[in-house]
Amino acid sequence: MSGEKPTSISNKPPLILLADDDKPIRVLLREFLEKEGYRVLEVTNGKECLEAFLSVKPDLVMLDAIMPVMDGFACCKQLIQIAKNNLVLAVANFDTGGSSLGTTVISKLWERTPILMITGLEDPELVDRAFEAGASDFVTKPIHLGILRQRVRRLLQQAQLYKQLEAANKALQHLANVDGLTGVANRRRFNDYLNSQWLTLASERSPLSLILCDIDFFKLYNDKYGHPAGDTCLQKVGTVLSQTVQNSQDLVARYGGEEFAVIMPNTQMGGAVHFAAAMQAGVRELEILHEPSTISRYVTLSLGVATTIPTFESEPSSLIQEADKALYKAKAEGRNRIILKQMLD
């Protein structure tokens, strides 16, 4: 896992969800909107609108103010509440999917779908109720199609701008969190994720394992084959590590130079050792020729594994130090091996 990928923007024509119990008006609006190049989905009341909204995720909602079963005002309030609930959920769970608080919250703020309310002519009370319910704009009956055209365009352009800003923001966040060469998380993301998981697991009294791994004799590899080959080697190793971990909570990061790190929340020492061995075997099976190595014809890994149960009195740096000591010992004892360190809480 290396973080959240940038958002793509659909090339399909905008989808408008139209809710009105008056069939002749629905037919009129549908024909007009389709001629304007939009896709249209019709429903007859607010309850059907909510069900369709959750299913199809339209780009714009058009609501008649007065409808049976559930009127436009009640439906509008429910749509706004859905957006608020999504935002609250994003704040509560901002780090479980590898994204930052800022990115997730901004995304959910921009996720709100514009709502165009259809009200009675010259009825200021209905207009006030529409805006109080959360409508983005309104048109009055009988509907002036020229005015409708401009208001639909404006709302959709605004929504599209928000999506473009969201995509750009996520792309920047992706670049900020990912190592440009290997595609795994970078050191910044490693630090942020380790700190957040430390606090979470300290409250749960759950284990946290860390694997530090180093490509053996990598300087000699670069000297022999050149830096472009060294870059390719790093990319292949990063891919093996990423493919080996299976839990979505595990984070593979480039720790520095030829060194990688794997954060494994809710993982005991035995599980961490199992994955460390799988990573070591996976790199060995690549059979990347390494003639200068004194321990193998092929590229190998040395790994240090440390496990602890975080507490609020301890620091994440203590886990890094123990994993680093284990890695140093693996290298000192001949490389191409795994050394373990079980920390006492």
mmCIF file of C-alpha atoms in Angstrom, residues 84-301:
data_model
loop_
_atom_site.group_PDB
_atom_site.id
_atom_site.type_symbol
_atom_site.label_atom_id
_atom_site.label_comp_id
_atom_site.label_asym_id
_atom_site.label_seq_id
_atom_site.Cartn_x
_atom_site.Cartn_y
_atom_site.Cartn_z
ATOM 1 C CA LYS A 84 -22.776 15.827 6.185
ATOM 2 C CA ASN A 85 -22.704 12.179 7.250
ATOM 3 C CA ASN A 86 -20.046 11.454 4.630
ATOM 4 C CA LEU A 87 -17.950 14.315 5.969
ATOM 5 C CA VAL A 88 -18.259 13.130 9.580
ATOM 6 C CA LEU A 89 -17.290 9.610 8.501
ATOM 7 C CA ALA A 90 -14.283 10.975 6.611
ATOM 8 C CA VAL A 91 -13.045 12.858 9.682
ATOM 9 C CA ALA A 92 -13.518 9.819 11.922
ATOM 10 C CA ASN A 93 -11.684 7.433 9.603
ATOM 11 C CA PHE A 94 -9.326 9.740 7.723
ATOM 12 C CA ASP A 95 -6.202 7.579 7.995
ATOM 13 C CA THR A 96 -7.437 4.035 7.499
ATOM 14 C CA GLY A 97 -7.199 4.207 3.722
ATOM 15 C CA GLY A 98 -3.824 5.854 3.385
ATOM 16 C CA SER A 99 -4.981 9.406 2.778
ATOM 17 C CA SER A 100 -4.422 12.526 4.802
ATOM 18 C CA LEU A 101 -7.026 14.367 6.843
ATOM 19 C CA GLY A 102 -6.873 17.405 4.547
ATOM 20 C CA THR A 103 -7.388 15.438 1.352
ATOM 21 C CA THR A 104 -10.236 13.315 2.706
ATOM 22 C CA VAL A 105 -12.160 16.173 4.285
ATOM 23 C CA ILE A 106 -11.781 18.451 1.268
ATOM 24 C CA SER A 107 -12.929 15.618 -0.968
ATOM 25 C CA LYS A 108 -16.057 15.089 1.124
ATOM 26 C CA LEU A 109 -16.794 18.811 1.246
ATOM 27 C CA TRP A 110 -16.652 18.961 -2.547
ATOM 28 C CA GLU A 111 -18.703 15.803 -2.904
ATOM 29 C CA ARG A 112 -21.983 17.645 -2.290
ATOM 30 C CA THR A 113 -24.189 17.443 -5.370
ATOM 31 C CA PRO A 114 -25.820 20.736 -6.493
ATOM 32 C CA ILE A 115 -29.593 20.874 -6.042
ATOM 33 C CA LEU A 116 -31.875 22.983 -8.261
ATOM 34 C CA MET A 117 -35.315 23.495 -6.717
ATOM 35 C CA ILE A 118 -38.449 24.105 -8.819
ATOM 36 C CA THR A 119 -40.867 26.432 -6.985
ATOM 37 C CA GLY A 120 -44.102 28.324 -7.643
ATOM 38 C CA LEU A 121 -43.986 31.630 -9.497
ATOM 39 C CA GLU A 122 -43.362 34.700 -7.359
ATOM 40 C CA ASP A 123 -43.629 32.789 -4.090
ATOM 41 C CA PRO A 124 -40.860 34.207 -1.850
ATOM 42 C CA GLU A 125 -41.788 31.883 1.002
ATOM 43 C CA LEU A 126 -41.104 28.794 -1.108
ATOM 44 C CA VAL A 127 -37.832 30.291 -2.351
ATOM 45 C CA ASP A 128 -36.742 30.964 1.248
ATOM 46 C CA ARG A 129 -37.668 27.408 2.253
ATOM 47 C CA ALA A 130 -35.688 26.053 -0.692
ATOM 48 C CA PHE A 131 -32.485 27.813 0.349
ATOM 49 C CA GLU A 132 -33.068 26.957 4.033
ATOM 50 C CA ALA A 133 -33.318 23.288 3.026
ATOM 51 C CA GLY A 134 -29.950 23.548 1.282
ATOM 52 C CA ALA A 135 -30.820 24.118 -2.384
ATOM 53 C CA SER A 136 -28.051 25.563 -4.547
ATOM 54 C CA ASP A 137 -30.446 27.558 -6.768
ATOM 55 C CA PHE A 138 -34.065 27.652 -7.948
ATOM 56 C CA VAL A 139 -36.290 28.153 -10.985
ATOM 57 C CA THR A 140 -39.968 29.068 -10.933
ATOM 58 C CA LYS A 141 -43.006 27.683 -12.729
ATOM 59 C CA PRO A 142 -43.904 28.152 -15.512
ATOM 60 C CA ILE A 143 -40.285 27.311 -16.295
ATOM 61 C CA HIS A 144 -38.424 29.658 -18.624
ATOM 62 C CA LEU A 145 -36.189 27.263 -20.577
ATOM 63 C CA GLY A 146 -33.555 29.914 -21.299
ATOM 64 C CA ILE A 147 -33.150 30.643 -17.593
ATOM 65 C CA LEU A 148 -33.132 26.918 -16.828
ATOM 66 C CA ARG A 149 -30.374 26.369 -19.394
ATOM 67 C CA GLN A 150 -28.120 28.975 -17.789
ATOM 68 C CA ARG A 151 -28.698 27.833 -14.217
ATOM 69 C CA VAL A 152 -28.090 24.173 -15.026
ATOM 70 C CA ARG A 153 -24.898 25.085 -16.876
ATOM 71 C CA ARG A 154 -23.666 27.235 -14.012
ATOM 72 C CA LEU A 155 -24.281 24.591 -11.355
ATOM 73 C CA LEU A 156 -22.697 21.821 -13.429
ATOM 74 C CA GLN A 157 -19.680 23.974 -14.283
ATOM 75 C CA GLN A 158 -19.220 24.739 -10.609
ATOM 76 C CA ALA A 159 -19.493 21.043 -9.701
ATOM 77 C CA GLN A 160 -17.024 20.115 -12.464
ATOM 78 C CA LEU A 161 -14.570 22.714 -11.187
ATOM 79 C CA TYR A 162 -14.782 21.200 -7.709
ATOM 80 C CA LYS A 163 -14.089 17.737 -9.164
ATOM 81 C CA GLN A 164 -11.077 19.053 -11.083
ATOM 82 C CA LEU A 165 -9.755 20.724 -7.942
ATOM 83 C CA GLU A 166 -10.297 17.489 -6.010
ATOM 84 C CA ALA A 167 -8.457 15.482 -8.657
ATOM 85 C CA ALA A 168 -5.565 17.958 -8.651
ATOM 86 C CA ASN A 169 -5.450 17.947 -4.862
ATOM 87 C CA LYS A 170 -5.375 14.152 -4.702
ATOM 88 C CA ALA A 171 -2.714 14.019 -7.398
ATOM 89 C CA LEU A 172 -0.540 16.417 -5.405
ATOM 90 C CA GLN A 173 -1.164 14.424 -2.231
ATOM 91 C CA HIS A 174 -0.231 11.251 -4.088
ATOM 92 C CA LEU A 175 3.030 12.832 -5.258
ATOM 93 C CA ALA A 176 3.759 14.076 -1.749
ATOM 94 C CA ASN A 177 3.302 10.607 -0.255
ATOM 95 C CA VAL A 178 4.854 8.336 -2.886
ATOM 96 C CA ASP A 179 8.474 7.646 -3.754
ATOM 97 C CA GLY A 180 8.888 8.713 -7.358
ATOM 98 C CA LEU A 181 11.263 5.907 -8.314
ATOM 99 C CA THR A 182 9.748 2.798 -6.736
ATOM 100 C CA GLY A 183 6.063 3.746 -6.442
ATOM 101 C CA VAL A 184 5.841 2.732 -2.777
ATOM 102 C CA ALA A 185 5.253 5.192 0.069
ATOM 103 C CA ASN A 186 8.025 7.668 0.787
ATOM 104 C CA ARG A 187 9.709 8.557 4.091
ATOM 105 C CA ARG A 188 7.221 11.322 4.834
ATOM 106 C CA ARG A 189 4.283 8.963 4.447
ATOM 107 C CA PHE A 190 6.104 6.365 6.533
ATOM 108 C CA ASN A 191 6.528 8.819 9.415
ATOM 109 C CA ASP A 192 2.916 10.023 9.283
ATOM 110 C CA TYR A 193 1.480 6.516 9.109
ATOM 111 C CA LEU A 194 3.686 5.115 11.868
ATOM 112 C CA ASN A 195 2.708 7.970 14.202
ATOM 113 C CA SER A 196 -1.009 7.591 13.525
ATOM 114 C CA GLN A 197 -0.950 3.797 13.904
ATOM 115 C CA TRP A 198 1.050 4.124 17.123
ATOM 116 C CA LEU A 199 -1.719 6.213 18.695
ATOM 117 C CA THR A 200 -4.488 3.943 17.399
ATOM 118 C CA LEU A 201 -2.844 0.733 18.577
ATOM 119 C CA ALA A 202 -1.858 2.247 21.919
ATOM 120 C CA SER A 203 -5.540 2.864 22.641
ATOM 121 C CA GLU A 204 -6.403 -0.680 21.535
ATOM 122 C CA ARG A 205 -3.397 -2.343 23.219
ATOM 123 C CA SER A 206 -2.730 -4.141 19.931
ATOM 124 C CA PRO A 207 0.644 -5.173 18.444
ATOM 125 C CA LEU A 208 2.634 -3.301 15.840
ATOM 126 C CA SER A 209 5.457 -4.836 13.816
ATOM 127 C CA LEU A 210 8.085 -3.108 11.717
ATOM 128 C CA ILE A 211 10.356 -4.669 9.110
ATOM 129 C CA LEU A 212 13.456 -2.831 7.917
ATOM 130 C CA CYS A 213 15.200 -4.397 4.938
ATOM 131 C CA ASP A 214 18.357 -3.509 3.078
ATOM 132 C CA ILE A 215 19.611 -4.674 -0.333
ATOM 133 C CA ASP A 216 22.922 -6.388 0.320
ATOM 134 C CA PHE A 217 26.050 -4.775 -1.175
ATOM 135 C CA PHE A 218 23.968 -2.307 -3.159
ATOM 136 C CA LYS A 219 26.828 0.178 -3.553
ATOM 137 C CA LEU A 220 28.880 -2.548 -5.211
ATOM 138 C CA TYR A 221 25.887 -3.317 -7.450
ATOM 139 C CA ASN A 222 25.702 0.326 -8.568
ATOM 140 C CA ASP A 223 29.461 0.474 -9.148
ATOM 141 C CA LYS A 224 29.350 -2.678 -11.286
ATOM 142 C CA TYR A 225 26.159 -2.178 -13.306
ATOM 143 C CA GLY A 226 25.552 1.579 -13.150
ATOM 144 C CA HIS A 227 22.874 3.714 -11.529
ATOM 145 C CA PRO A 228 20.151 3.073 -14.167
ATOM 146 C CA ALA A 229 20.429 -0.652 -13.419
ATOM 147 C CA GLY A 230 20.424 0.189 -9.717
ATOM 148 C CA ASP A 231 17.189 2.136 -10.151
ATOM 149 C CA THR A 232 15.606 -0.824 -11.941
ATOM 150 C CA CYS A 233 16.731 -3.113 -9.129
ATOM 151 C CA LEU A 234 15.121 -0.839 -6.534
ATOM 152 C CA GLN A 235 11.882 -0.774 -8.515
ATOM 153 C CA LYS A 236 11.751 -4.574 -8.746
ATOM 154 C CA VAL A 237 12.435 -4.986 -5.035
ATOM 155 C CA GLY A 238 9.753 -2.427 -4.155
ATOM 156 C CA THR A 239 7.255 -4.292 -6.332
ATOM 157 C CA VAL A 240 8.031 -7.607 -4.626
ATOM 158 C CA LEU A 241 7.554 -6.094 -1.163
ATOM 159 C CA SER A 242 4.253 -4.469 -2.162
ATOM 160 C CA GLN A 243 2.938 -7.683 -3.685
ATOM 161 C CA THR A 244 3.939 -9.742 -0.652
ATOM 162 C CA VAL A 245 1.919 -7.828 1.956
ATOM 163 C CA GLN A 246 -1.762 -8.716 1.880
ATOM 164 C CA ASN A 247 -3.401 -6.632 4.607
ATOM 165 C CA SER A 248 -4.663 -3.260 3.381
ATOM 166 C CA GLN A 249 -3.368 -1.712 6.627
ATOM 167 C CA ASP A 250 0.238 -2.722 5.889
ATOM 168 C CA LEU A 251 2.405 0.034 4.447
ATOM 169 C CA VAL A 252 5.522 -0.522 2.322
ATOM 170 C CA ALA A 253 7.829 2.495 2.152
ATOM 171 C CA ARG A 254 11.209 3.401 0.798
ATOM 172 C CA TYR A 255 13.058 4.334 3.952
ATOM 173 C CA GLY A 256 16.164 5.712 2.284
ATOM 174 C CA GLY A 257 18.650 4.736 -0.421
ATOM 175 C CA GLU A 258 18.484 0.945 -0.793
ATOM 176 C CA GLU A 259 16.511 0.501 2.442
ATOM 177 C CA PHE A 260 12.789 -0.290 2.651
ATOM 178 C CA ALA A 261 10.411 -0.413 5.610
ATOM 179 C CA VAL A 262 7.128 -2.252 6.156
ATOM 180 C CA ILE A 263 4.668 -1.126 8.853
ATOM 181 C CA MET A 264 2.356 -3.960 9.928
ATOM 182 C CA PRO A 265 -0.419 -2.937 12.369
ATOM 183 C CA ASN A 266 -2.156 -5.664 14.393
ATOM 184 C CA THR A 267 0.611 -8.125 13.504
ATOM 185 C CA GLN A 268 2.456 -10.278 16.034
ATOM 186 C CA MET A 269 6.120 -11.228 15.672
ATOM 187 C CA GLY A 270 5.264 -14.595 14.080
ATOM 188 C CA GLY A 271 3.224 -12.977 11.313
ATOM 189 C CA ALA A 272 5.879 -10.348 10.656
ATOM 190 C CA VAL A 273 8.601 -12.998 10.391
ATOM 191 C CA HIS A 274 6.451 -14.977 7.953
ATOM 192 C CA PHE A 275 6.121 -11.975 5.648
ATOM 193 C CA ALA A 276 9.772 -11.029 6.063
ATOM 194 C CA ALA A 277 10.758 -14.509 4.885
ATOM 195 C CA ALA A 278 8.331 -14.248 1.953
ATOM 196 C CA MET A 279 9.833 -10.897 0.959
ATOM 197 C CA GLN A 280 13.340 -12.272 1.161
ATOM 198 C CA ALA A 281 12.377 -15.288 -0.951
ATOM 199 C CA GLY A 282 10.533 -13.106 -3.463
ATOM 200 C CA VAL A 283 13.602 -10.934 -4.061
ATOM 201 C CA ARG A 284 15.838 -13.984 -4.341
ATOM 202 C CA GLU A 285 13.475 -15.481 -6.935
ATOM 203 C CA LEU A 286 13.904 -12.402 -9.113
ATOM 204 C CA GLU A 287 17.407 -13.714 -9.801
ATOM 205 C CA ILE A 288 18.856 -10.255 -10.396
ATOM 206 C CA LEU A 289 22.513 -10.974 -11.163
ATOM 207 C CA HIS A 290 24.909 -9.474 -8.587
ATOM 208 C CA GLU A 291 28.445 -10.620 -9.334
ATOM 209 C CA PRO A 292 30.190 -8.349 -6.775
ATOM 210 C CA SER A 293 28.161 -9.868 -3.903
ATOM 211 C CA THR A 294 30.176 -12.148 -1.636
ATOM 212 C CA ILE A 295 27.139 -14.108 -0.428
ATOM 213 C CA SER A 296 25.132 -14.900 -3.566
ATOM 214 C CA ARG A 297 25.146 -14.642 -7.350
ATOM 215 C CA TYR A 298 21.874 -12.749 -7.082
ATOM 216 C CA VAL A 299 20.508 -9.723 -5.221
ATOM 217 C CA THR A 300 19.545 -10.567 -1.620
ATOM 218 C CA LEU A 301 17.988 -8.835 1.369
#
